[in-house]
């Protein structure tokens, strides 16, 4: 059995495009940015902009990037997490929530669970604030 | 004049067998060819590969590894294989060889990785690390016509995958 396919626009249903959306909650100086979708080559820029905007709006606080509903995390997204953490204001904290094969595994395989503050749940992250 | 009883059969797709990659009898295959090396190609290709891999019997908990490793290989091509003003194409082929109990994915481009000056801010190192750590065997072969990345997974985690079957 053999399948030969050339992907064209007609073969690409909308669901095949990578999508990323955000919800932001703010409680007592803690910004929780819930990301939903895929963080890949195409969407990494949107992710970085969203974190930067949240950082600028809630200066000096704590930002939690909640990746619980992220179904795919590529190295382009890892690079954004690293930059956001490095560029975060020194008087604040940048925390990451990740669990499961889609998000925690790439963080672990690249050693970033050592250099980033990574928690399994939002509650676990909040408990350290 | 109309053709009478002599309709030529559709020629089979031309596939150049690569014994270094896949010496076992053929099983299900997926061939995605002449994909534009741009970011928008990657998610649909990942989705097509996901559909294929789900049918191979690979352990479900390995599927995210396959999709991530192949994605990183493709992302590297999109970002590094071709000059920005002259985007090229790449091919993705996946083959499940039940006899050898193995999934092999090859990602081939016709560009030149060497032309890329390493960018300290790039995520290239992390991507290649993920590509290797998420596969059971990984080989990057660069020749005059481009680069071929071969990634393999054991479908049965108890089976061994001889390293020497991947040529350098």
PDB file of C-alpha atoms in Angstrom:
ATOM      1  CA  UNK A   1       0.000   0.000   0.000  1.00  0.00           C
ATOM      2  CA  UNK A   2       1.341   3.372  -0.918  1.00  0.00           C
ATOM      3  CA  UNK A   3      -0.005   6.855  -0.591  1.00  0.00           C
ATOM      4  CA  UNK A   4       1.376   9.633  -2.715  1.00  0.00           C
ATOM      5  CA  UNK A   5       0.197  13.061  -1.842  1.00  0.00           C
ATOM      6  CA  UNK A   6       1.200  16.561  -2.698  1.00  0.00           C
ATOM      7  CA  UNK A   7      -0.254  18.967  -0.224  1.00  0.00           C
ATOM      8  CA  UNK A   8      -2.076  21.842  -1.806  1.00  0.00           C
ATOM      9  CA  UNK A   9      -4.311  24.471  -0.318  1.00  0.00           C
ATOM     10  CA  UNK A  10      -7.291  22.308  -1.146  1.00  0.00           C
ATOM     11  CA  UNK A  11      -5.846  19.404   0.811  1.00  0.00           C
ATOM     12  CA  UNK A  12      -5.282  21.480   3.884  1.00  0.00           C
ATOM     13  CA  UNK A  13      -8.343  21.675   6.064  1.00  0.00           C
ATOM     14  CA  UNK A  14      -8.440  24.624   8.426  1.00  0.00           C
ATOM     15  CA  UNK A  15      -7.835  22.354  11.354  1.00  0.00           C
ATOM     16  CA  UNK A  16      -4.433  21.469   9.943  1.00  0.00           C
ATOM     17  CA  UNK A  17      -3.123  25.003  10.365  1.00  0.00           C
ATOM     18  CA  UNK A  18      -1.472  25.719  13.657  1.00  0.00           C
ATOM     19  CA  UNK A  19      -3.516  27.943  15.925  1.00  0.00           C
ATOM     20  CA  UNK A  20      -2.804  29.584  19.235  1.00  0.00           C
ATOM     21  CA  UNK A  21      -5.065  31.613  21.484  1.00  0.00           C
ATOM     22  CA  UNK A  22      -4.733  33.174  24.910  1.00  0.00           C
ATOM     23  CA  UNK A  23      -6.798  33.973  27.963  1.00  0.00           C
ATOM     24  CA  UNK A  24      -5.273  36.196  30.615  1.00  0.00           C
ATOM     25  CA  UNK A  25      -6.333  36.260  34.282  1.00  0.00           C
ATOM     26  CA  UNK A  26      -4.906  38.749  36.757  1.00  0.00           C
ATOM     27  CA  UNK A  27      -5.162  38.168  40.478  1.00  0.00           C
ATOM     28  CA  UNK A  28      -3.267  40.175  43.093  1.00  0.00           C
ATOM     29  CA  UNK A  29      -0.370  41.023  40.865  1.00  0.00           C
ATOM     30  CA  UNK A  30      -0.108  37.559  39.368  1.00  0.00           C
ATOM     31  CA  UNK A  31      -0.766  37.303  35.645  1.00  0.00           C
ATOM     32  CA  UNK A  32      -1.809  33.867  34.433  1.00  0.00           C
ATOM     33  CA  UNK A  33      -1.616  33.596  30.678  1.00  0.00           C
ATOM     34  CA  UNK A  34      -3.418  30.450  29.517  1.00  0.00           C
ATOM     35  CA  UNK A  35      -2.233  29.412  26.073  1.00  0.00           C
ATOM     36  CA  UNK A  36      -4.304  27.048  23.966  1.00  0.00           C
ATOM     37  CA  UNK A  37      -3.191  25.406  20.736  1.00  0.00           C
ATOM     38  CA  UNK A  38       0.220  24.806  19.203  1.00  0.00           C
ATOM     39  CA  UNK A  39       3.413  26.778  19.748  1.00  0.00           C
ATOM     40  CA  UNK A  40       5.473  26.162  16.637  1.00  0.00           C
ATOM     41  CA  UNK A  41       7.462  27.966  13.956  1.00  0.00           C
ATOM     42  CA  UNK A  42       4.389  29.869  12.813  1.00  0.00           C
ATOM     43  CA  UNK A  43       2.794  30.770  16.159  1.00  0.00           C
ATOM     44  CA  UNK A  44       5.915  31.327  18.287  1.00  0.00           C
ATOM     45  CA  UNK A  45       5.951  35.007  17.345  1.00  0.00           C
ATOM     46  CA  UNK A  46       2.352  35.460  18.523  1.00  0.00           C
ATOM     47  CA  UNK A  47       3.237  33.724  21.759  1.00  0.00           C
ATOM     48  CA  UNK A  48       6.225  35.998  22.320  1.00  0.00           C
ATOM     49  CA  UNK A  49       4.182  39.129  21.619  1.00  0.00           C
ATOM     50  CA  UNK A  50       1.460  38.013  24.025  1.00  0.00           C
ATOM     51  CA  UNK A  51       3.984  37.419  26.796  1.00  0.00           C
ATOM     52  CA  UNK A  52       5.677  40.755  26.106  1.00  0.00           C
ATOM     53  CA  UNK A  53       2.370  42.616  26.210  1.00  0.00           C
ATOM     54  CA  UNK A  54       1.372  40.920  29.442  1.00  0.00           C
ATOM     55  CA  UNK A  55       4.783  41.657  30.916  1.00  0.00           C
ATOM     56  CA  UNK A  56       4.550  45.332  29.980  1.00  0.00           C
ATOM     57  CA  UNK A  57       1.018  45.702  31.326  1.00  0.00           C
ATOM     58  CA  UNK A  58       1.680  44.065  34.665  1.00  0.00           C
ATOM     59  CA  UNK A  59       5.184  45.278  35.304  1.00  0.00           C
ATOM     60  CA  UNK A  60       6.964  44.015  38.341  1.00  0.00           C
ATOM     61  CA  UNK A  61       4.656  41.137  39.120  1.00  0.00           C
ATOM     62  CA  UNK A  62       4.605  37.450  38.459  1.00  0.00           C
ATOM     63  CA  UNK A  63       3.678  36.014  35.076  1.00  0.00           C
ATOM     64  CA  UNK A  64       2.627  32.395  34.759  1.00  0.00           C
ATOM     65  CA  UNK A  65       2.657  30.999  31.227  1.00  0.00           C
ATOM     66  CA  UNK A  66       0.156  28.158  31.492  1.00  0.00           C
ATOM     67  CA  UNK A  67       0.809  25.592  28.751  1.00  0.00           C
ATOM     68  CA  UNK A  68      -1.686  23.033  30.134  1.00  0.00           C
ATOM     69  CA  UNK A  69      -3.795  23.281  26.975  1.00  0.00           C
ATOM     70  CA  UNK A  70      -0.888  23.435  24.542  1.00  0.00           C
ATOM     71  CA  UNK A  71      -0.916  20.345  22.360  1.00  0.00           C
ATOM     72  CA  UNK A  72       2.429  20.874  20.615  1.00  0.00           C
ATOM     73  CA  UNK A  73       5.576  22.712  21.692  1.00  0.00           C
ATOM     74  CA  UNK A  74       8.428  22.954  19.194  1.00  0.00           C
ATOM     75  CA  UNK A  75      11.915  24.368  19.708  1.00  0.00           C
ATOM     76  CA  UNK A  76      10.718  27.695  18.318  1.00  0.00           C
ATOM     77  CA  UNK A  77       8.411  27.890  21.333  1.00  0.00           C
ATOM     78  CA  UNK A  78      11.154  26.785  23.708  1.00  0.00           C
ATOM     79  CA  UNK A  79      13.325  29.612  22.418  1.00  0.00           C
ATOM     80  CA  UNK A  80      10.541  32.090  23.211  1.00  0.00           C
ATOM     81  CA  UNK A  81      10.240  30.745  26.757  1.00  0.00           C
ATOM     82  CA  UNK A  82      13.984  31.151  27.235  1.00  0.00           C
ATOM     83  CA  UNK A  83      13.983  34.722  25.870  1.00  0.00           C
ATOM     84  CA  UNK A  84      10.953  35.714  27.928  1.00  0.00           C
ATOM     85  CA  UNK A  85      12.553  34.339  31.057  1.00  0.00           C
ATOM     86  CA  UNK A  86      15.855  36.092  30.367  1.00  0.00           C
ATOM     87  CA  UNK A  87      14.241  39.394  29.543  1.00  0.00           C
ATOM     88  CA  UNK A  88      11.712  39.353  32.343  1.00  0.00           C
ATOM     89  CA  UNK A  89      12.095  42.273  34.794  1.00  0.00           C
ATOM     90  CA  UNK A  90      14.448  41.338  37.578  1.00  0.00           C
ATOM     91  CA  UNK A  91      11.936  42.235  40.270  1.00  0.00           C
ATOM     92  CA  UNK A  92       9.398  39.755  38.883  1.00  0.00           C
ATOM     93  CA  UNK A  93       9.168  36.053  38.169  1.00  0.00           C
ATOM     94  CA  UNK A  94       8.363  34.202  34.977  1.00  0.00           C
ATOM     95  CA  UNK A  95       6.857  30.776  35.684  1.00  0.00           C
ATOM     96  CA  UNK A  96       5.880  28.028  33.263  1.00  0.00           C
ATOM     97  CA  UNK A  97       3.152  25.437  33.805  1.00  0.00           C
ATOM     98  CA  UNK A  98       3.652  22.301  31.743  1.00  0.00           C
ATOM     99  CA  UNK A  99       2.734  18.669  32.162  1.00  0.00           C
ATOM    100  CA  UNK A 100       2.551  15.738  29.791  1.00  0.00           C
ATOM    101  CA  UNK A 101       4.347  14.560  26.662  1.00  0.00           C
ATOM    102  CA  UNK A 102       3.476  17.541  24.470  1.00  0.00           C
ATOM    103  CA  UNK A 103       5.024  20.240  26.634  1.00  0.00           C
ATOM    104  CA  UNK A 104       6.960  18.893  29.598  1.00  0.00           C
ATOM    105  CA  UNK A 105       8.906  16.337  27.557  1.00  0.00           C
ATOM    106  CA  UNK A 106      10.542  18.857  25.186  1.00  0.00           C
ATOM    107  CA  UNK A 107      11.373  21.063  28.189  1.00  0.00           C
ATOM    108  CA  UNK A 108      12.991  18.116  29.937  1.00  0.00           C
ATOM    109  CA  UNK A 109      14.860  16.815  26.878  1.00  0.00           C
ATOM    110  CA  UNK A 110      16.473  20.207  26.301  1.00  0.00           C
ATOM    111  CA  UNK A 111      17.364  20.705  29.960  1.00  0.00           C
ATOM    112  CA  UNK A 112      15.083  23.707  30.322  1.00  0.00           C
ATOM    113  CA  UNK A 113      13.339  22.282  33.394  1.00  0.00           C
ATOM    114  CA  UNK A 114      16.640  23.116  35.088  1.00  0.00           C
ATOM    115  CA  UNK A 115      16.874  26.723  33.959  1.00  0.00           C
ATOM    116  CA  UNK A 116      13.187  27.718  33.873  1.00  0.00           C
ATOM    117  CA  UNK A 117      10.742  27.611  36.768  1.00  0.00           C
ATOM    118  CA  UNK A 118       8.391  24.816  35.629  1.00  0.00           C
ATOM    119  CA  UNK A 119       5.375  23.566  37.592  1.00  0.00           C
ATOM    120  CA  UNK A 120       2.830  20.820  36.842  1.00  0.00           C
ATOM    121  CA  UNK A 121      -0.241  22.954  37.611  1.00  0.00           C
ATOM    122  CA  UNK A 122      -1.201  26.597  37.962  1.00  0.00           C
ATOM    123  CA  UNK A 123      -2.022  25.982  41.617  1.00  0.00           C
ATOM    124  CA  UNK A 124       1.442  24.560  42.205  1.00  0.00           C
ATOM    125  CA  UNK A 125       2.957  27.659  40.617  1.00  0.00           C
ATOM    126  CA  UNK A 126       0.708  30.009  42.584  1.00  0.00           C
ATOM    127  CA  UNK A 127       1.621  28.290  45.828  1.00  0.00           C
ATOM    128  CA  UNK A 128       5.193  29.529  45.398  1.00  0.00           C
ATOM    129  CA  UNK A 129       4.221  33.155  44.888  1.00  0.00           C
TER     130      UNK A 129
ATOM    131  CA  UNK B   1      -9.115   9.498 -33.620  1.00  0.00           C
ATOM    132  CA  UNK B   2     -10.075   7.924 -30.344  1.00  0.00           C
ATOM    133  CA  UNK B   3      -7.894   5.503 -28.455  1.00  0.00           C
ATOM    134  CA  UNK B   4      -9.225   1.981 -28.710  1.00  0.00           C
ATOM    135  CA  UNK B   5      -8.522  -0.487 -25.979  1.00  0.00           C
ATOM    136  CA  UNK B   6      -5.082   0.871 -25.450  1.00  0.00           C
ATOM    137  CA  UNK B   7      -5.453   3.275 -22.594  1.00  0.00           C
ATOM    138  CA  UNK B   8      -2.039   3.520 -21.054  1.00  0.00           C
ATOM    139  CA  UNK B   9      -1.948   2.522 -17.442  1.00  0.00           C
ATOM    140  CA  UNK B  10      -1.159   5.278 -15.030  1.00  0.00           C
ATOM    141  CA  UNK B  11       2.543   4.967 -14.400  1.00  0.00           C
ATOM    142  CA  UNK B  12       3.395   4.081 -10.833  1.00  0.00           C
ATOM    143  CA  UNK B  13       5.027   6.797  -8.771  1.00  0.00           C
ATOM    144  CA  UNK B  14       8.749   6.809  -9.245  1.00  0.00           C
ATOM    145  CA  UNK B  15      10.466   5.780  -6.084  1.00  0.00           C
ATOM    146  CA  UNK B  16      14.174   5.320  -5.860  1.00  0.00           C
ATOM    147  CA  UNK B  17      14.731   2.587  -3.295  1.00  0.00           C
ATOM    148  CA  UNK B  18      17.373   3.419  -0.782  1.00  0.00           C
ATOM    149  CA  UNK B  19      18.772   0.193   0.632  1.00  0.00           C
ATOM    150  CA  UNK B  20      20.735   2.103   3.251  1.00  0.00           C
ATOM    151  CA  UNK B  21      17.511   3.412   4.660  1.00  0.00           C
ATOM    152  CA  UNK B  22      15.012   0.658   4.255  1.00  0.00           C
ATOM    153  CA  UNK B  23      16.276  -2.816   3.442  1.00  0.00           C
ATOM    154  CA  UNK B  24      13.163  -4.636   4.680  1.00  0.00           C
ATOM    155  CA  UNK B  25      10.145  -5.519   2.530  1.00  0.00           C
ATOM    156  CA  UNK B  26       7.883  -2.572   1.938  1.00  0.00           C
ATOM    157  CA  UNK B  27       4.879  -1.938   4.138  1.00  0.00           C
ATOM    158  CA  UNK B  28       2.631   1.092   4.254  1.00  0.00           C
ATOM    159  CA  UNK B  29       4.307   4.226   2.939  1.00  0.00           C
ATOM    160  CA  UNK B  30       3.533   7.897   2.898  1.00  0.00           C
ATOM    161  CA  UNK B  31       5.193  10.198   0.392  1.00  0.00           C
ATOM    162  CA  UNK B  32       4.761  13.957   0.632  1.00  0.00           C
ATOM    163  CA  UNK B  33       6.815  15.500  -2.111  1.00  0.00           C
ATOM    164  CA  UNK B  34       7.756  18.975  -3.335  1.00  0.00           C
ATOM    165  CA  UNK B  35       6.532  20.610  -0.148  1.00  0.00           C
ATOM    166  CA  UNK B  36       7.251  24.348  -0.106  1.00  0.00           C
ATOM    167  CA  UNK B  37       9.911  25.092   2.508  1.00  0.00           C
ATOM    168  CA  UNK B  38       7.812  27.668   4.337  1.00  0.00           C
ATOM    169  CA  UNK B  39       6.345  27.684   7.817  1.00  0.00           C
ATOM    170  CA  UNK B  40       2.766  27.228   6.644  1.00  0.00           C
ATOM    171  CA  UNK B  41       3.674  23.804   5.257  1.00  0.00           C
ATOM    172  CA  UNK B  42       4.682  22.364   8.585  1.00  0.00           C
ATOM    173  CA  UNK B  43       1.415  21.971  10.493  1.00  0.00           C
ATOM    174  CA  UNK B  44      -0.495  20.261   7.647  1.00  0.00           C
ATOM    175  CA  UNK B  45       2.456  17.966   7.042  1.00  0.00           C
ATOM    176  CA  UNK B  46       2.603  17.113  10.727  1.00  0.00           C
ATOM    177  CA  UNK B  47      -1.136  16.334  10.619  1.00  0.00           C
ATOM    178  CA  UNK B  48      -0.718  14.067   7.587  1.00  0.00           C
ATOM    179  CA  UNK B  49       2.138  12.255   9.288  1.00  0.00           C
ATOM    180  CA  UNK B  50       0.061  11.858  12.449  1.00  0.00           C
ATOM    181  CA  UNK B  51      -2.688  10.155  10.446  1.00  0.00           C
ATOM    182  CA  UNK B  52      -0.149   7.796   8.923  1.00  0.00           C
ATOM    183  CA  UNK B  53       1.672   6.983  12.142  1.00  0.00           C
ATOM    184  CA  UNK B  54      -1.525   6.143  14.014  1.00  0.00           C
ATOM    185  CA  UNK B  55      -2.042   3.272  11.578  1.00  0.00           C
ATOM    186  CA  UNK B  56       1.397   1.744  12.041  1.00  0.00           C
ATOM    187  CA  UNK B  57       0.911   0.190  15.451  1.00  0.00           C
ATOM    188  CA  UNK B  58       3.553   2.385  17.002  1.00  0.00           C
ATOM    189  CA  UNK B  59       2.940   2.736  20.718  1.00  0.00           C
ATOM    190  CA  UNK B  60       0.662   5.764  21.195  1.00  0.00           C
ATOM    191  CA  UNK B  61       3.008   7.288  23.736  1.00  0.00           C
ATOM    192  CA  UNK B  62       5.751   7.441  21.090  1.00  0.00           C
ATOM    193  CA  UNK B  63       3.639   9.295  18.555  1.00  0.00           C
ATOM    194  CA  UNK B  64       4.339  12.754  20.059  1.00  0.00           C
ATOM    195  CA  UNK B  65       8.057  11.954  19.773  1.00  0.00           C
ATOM    196  CA  UNK B  66       7.705  11.093  16.084  1.00  0.00           C
ATOM    197  CA  UNK B  67       5.742  14.238  15.347  1.00  0.00           C
ATOM    198  CA  UNK B  68       8.141  16.478  17.254  1.00  0.00           C
ATOM    199  CA  UNK B  69      11.318  14.961  15.796  1.00  0.00           C
ATOM    200  CA  UNK B  70      10.030  15.193  12.235  1.00  0.00           C
ATOM    201  CA  UNK B  71       8.702  18.694  12.858  1.00  0.00           C
ATOM    202  CA  UNK B  72      12.116  19.851  14.061  1.00  0.00           C
ATOM    203  CA  UNK B  73      13.789  18.310  11.013  1.00  0.00           C
ATOM    204  CA  UNK B  74      11.344  20.147   8.750  1.00  0.00           C
ATOM    205  CA  UNK B  75      11.642  23.392  10.707  1.00  0.00           C
ATOM    206  CA  UNK B  76      15.391  23.251  10.267  1.00  0.00           C
ATOM    207  CA  UNK B  77      14.926  23.025   6.505  1.00  0.00           C
ATOM    208  CA  UNK B  78      12.411  25.872   6.462  1.00  0.00           C
ATOM    209  CA  UNK B  79      14.723  28.096   8.472  1.00  0.00           C
ATOM    210  CA  UNK B  80      18.158  27.115   7.211  1.00  0.00           C
ATOM    211  CA  UNK B  81      18.256  25.141   3.970  1.00  0.00           C
ATOM    212  CA  UNK B  82      17.389  27.874   1.503  1.00  0.00           C
ATOM    213  CA  UNK B  83      18.081  31.584   1.110  1.00  0.00           C
ATOM    214  CA  UNK B  84      15.117  33.682   2.209  1.00  0.00           C
ATOM    215  CA  UNK B  85      14.672  35.060  -1.289  1.00  0.00           C
ATOM    216  CA  UNK B  86      14.821  31.649  -2.943  1.00  0.00           C
ATOM    217  CA  UNK B  87      12.684  29.207  -0.978  1.00  0.00           C
ATOM    218  CA  UNK B  88      12.923  25.635  -2.162  1.00  0.00           C
ATOM    219  CA  UNK B  89      11.080  22.427  -1.505  1.00  0.00           C
ATOM    220  CA  UNK B  90      11.501  19.300   0.557  1.00  0.00           C
ATOM    221  CA  UNK B  91      10.122  15.774   0.690  1.00  0.00           C
ATOM    222  CA  UNK B  92       8.868  13.727   3.613  1.00  0.00           C
ATOM    223  CA  UNK B  93       8.583   9.980   3.265  1.00  0.00           C
ATOM    224  CA  UNK B  94       7.438   7.632   5.968  1.00  0.00           C
ATOM    225  CA  UNK B  95       7.554   3.863   5.778  1.00  0.00           C
ATOM    226  CA  UNK B  96       6.437   1.231   8.201  1.00  0.00           C
ATOM    227  CA  UNK B  97       8.220  -2.062   7.694  1.00  0.00           C
ATOM    228  CA  UNK B  98       6.248  -4.600   9.713  1.00  0.00           C
ATOM    229  CA  UNK B  99       8.823  -7.344   9.190  1.00  0.00           C
ATOM    230  CA  UNK B 100      11.515  -5.223  10.717  1.00  0.00           C
ATOM    231  CA  UNK B 101       8.961  -3.719  13.092  1.00  0.00           C
ATOM    232  CA  UNK B 102      10.245  -0.291  12.310  1.00  0.00           C
ATOM    233  CA  UNK B 103       9.022   3.154  11.334  1.00  0.00           C
ATOM    234  CA  UNK B 104      11.388   5.133   9.136  1.00  0.00           C
ATOM    235  CA  UNK B 105      10.872   8.770   8.189  1.00  0.00           C
ATOM    236  CA  UNK B 106      13.174  10.534   5.751  1.00  0.00           C
ATOM    237  CA  UNK B 107      13.158  14.279   5.241  1.00  0.00           C
ATOM    238  CA  UNK B 108      15.055  15.415   2.165  1.00  0.00           C
ATOM    239  CA  UNK B 109      15.894  18.891   0.955  1.00  0.00           C
ATOM    240  CA  UNK B 110      17.853  20.220  -2.001  1.00  0.00           C
ATOM    241  CA  UNK B 111      19.423  23.150  -0.242  1.00  0.00           C
ATOM    242  CA  UNK B 112      22.631  23.906   1.560  1.00  0.00           C
ATOM    243  CA  UNK B 113      22.709  23.998   5.352  1.00  0.00           C
ATOM    244  CA  UNK B 114      26.342  25.070   5.235  1.00  0.00           C
ATOM    245  CA  UNK B 115      25.453  28.427   3.763  1.00  0.00           C
ATOM    246  CA  UNK B 116      23.805  29.287   7.027  1.00  0.00           C
ATOM    247  CA  UNK B 117      25.909  31.339   9.398  1.00  0.00           C
ATOM    248  CA  UNK B 118      25.045  30.139  12.885  1.00  0.00           C
ATOM    249  CA  UNK B 119      22.863  32.623  14.679  1.00  0.00           C
ATOM    250  CA  UNK B 120      23.358  32.625  18.444  1.00  0.00           C
ATOM    251  CA  UNK B 121      19.706  33.574  18.912  1.00  0.00           C
ATOM    252  CA  UNK B 122      18.403  30.713  16.807  1.00  0.00           C
ATOM    253  CA  UNK B 123      16.801  27.642  18.281  1.00  0.00           C
ATOM    254  CA  UNK B 124      18.612  25.387  15.827  1.00  0.00           C
ATOM    255  CA  UNK B 125      20.712  23.592  18.420  1.00  0.00           C
ATOM    256  CA  UNK B 126      17.693  22.804  20.553  1.00  0.00           C
ATOM    257  CA  UNK B 127      15.720  21.623  17.524  1.00  0.00           C
ATOM    258  CA  UNK B 128      18.398  19.184  16.414  1.00  0.00           C
ATOM    259  CA  UNK B 129      18.728  17.970  19.999  1.00  0.00           C
ATOM    260  CA  UNK B 130      14.995  17.253  20.101  1.00  0.00           C
ATOM    261  CA  UNK B 131      15.190  15.543  16.719  1.00  0.00           C
ATOM    262  CA  UNK B 132      17.832  13.151  17.999  1.00  0.00           C
ATOM    263  CA  UNK B 133      16.483  12.595  21.492  1.00  0.00           C
ATOM    264  CA  UNK B 134      12.933  11.886  20.289  1.00  0.00           C
ATOM    265  CA  UNK B 135      14.006   9.197  17.817  1.00  0.00           C
ATOM    266  CA  UNK B 136      15.568   5.776  18.319  1.00  0.00           C
ATOM    267  CA  UNK B 137      18.079   6.445  15.551  1.00  0.00           C
ATOM    268  CA  UNK B 138      18.885   9.626  13.671  1.00  0.00           C
ATOM    269  CA  UNK B 139      21.187  10.305  10.758  1.00  0.00           C
ATOM    270  CA  UNK B 140      21.884  13.535   8.909  1.00  0.00           C
ATOM    271  CA  UNK B 141      23.520  12.980   5.540  1.00  0.00           C
ATOM    272  CA  UNK B 142      24.621  16.028   3.606  1.00  0.00           C
ATOM    273  CA  UNK B 143      25.582  15.567  -0.014  1.00  0.00           C
ATOM    274  CA  UNK B 144      26.114  17.832  -3.004  1.00  0.00           C
ATOM    275  CA  UNK B 145      22.391  17.879  -3.778  1.00  0.00           C
ATOM    276  CA  UNK B 146      21.091  18.586  -0.321  1.00  0.00           C
ATOM    277  CA  UNK B 147      20.526  16.971   3.019  1.00  0.00           C
ATOM    278  CA  UNK B 148      18.705  13.789   3.937  1.00  0.00           C
ATOM    279  CA  UNK B 149      17.608  13.254   7.507  1.00  0.00           C
ATOM    280  CA  UNK B 150      16.679   9.691   8.411  1.00  0.00           C
ATOM    281  CA  UNK B 151      14.798   9.063  11.643  1.00  0.00           C
ATOM    282  CA  UNK B 152      13.766   5.658  12.914  1.00  0.00           C
ATOM    283  CA  UNK B 153      11.625   4.239  15.677  1.00  0.00           C
ATOM    284  CA  UNK B 154      11.143   0.723  16.914  1.00  0.00           C
ATOM    285  CA  UNK B 155       7.488  -0.158  16.912  1.00  0.00           C
ATOM    286  CA  UNK B 156       8.158  -2.817  19.526  1.00  0.00           C
ATOM    287  CA  UNK B 157      10.144  -1.136  22.301  1.00  0.00           C
ATOM    288  CA  UNK B 158      11.660  -4.494  23.281  1.00  0.00           C
ATOM    289  CA  UNK B 159      13.273  -4.974  19.881  1.00  0.00           C
ATOM    290  CA  UNK B 160      16.722  -3.638  19.194  1.00  0.00           C
ATOM    291  CA  UNK B 161      17.495  -1.304  16.344  1.00  0.00           C
ATOM    292  CA  UNK B 162      20.971  -1.914  14.999  1.00  0.00           C
ATOM    293  CA  UNK B 163      22.775   1.393  14.719  1.00  0.00           C
ATOM    294  CA  UNK B 164      24.830   0.161  11.791  1.00  0.00           C
ATOM    295  CA  UNK B 165      21.775   0.081   9.547  1.00  0.00           C
ATOM    296  CA  UNK B 166      21.901   3.831   9.316  1.00  0.00           C
ATOM    297  CA  UNK B 167      24.596   4.910   6.926  1.00  0.00           C
ATOM    298  CA  UNK B 168      26.672   7.964   7.743  1.00  0.00           C
TER     299      UNK B 168
END
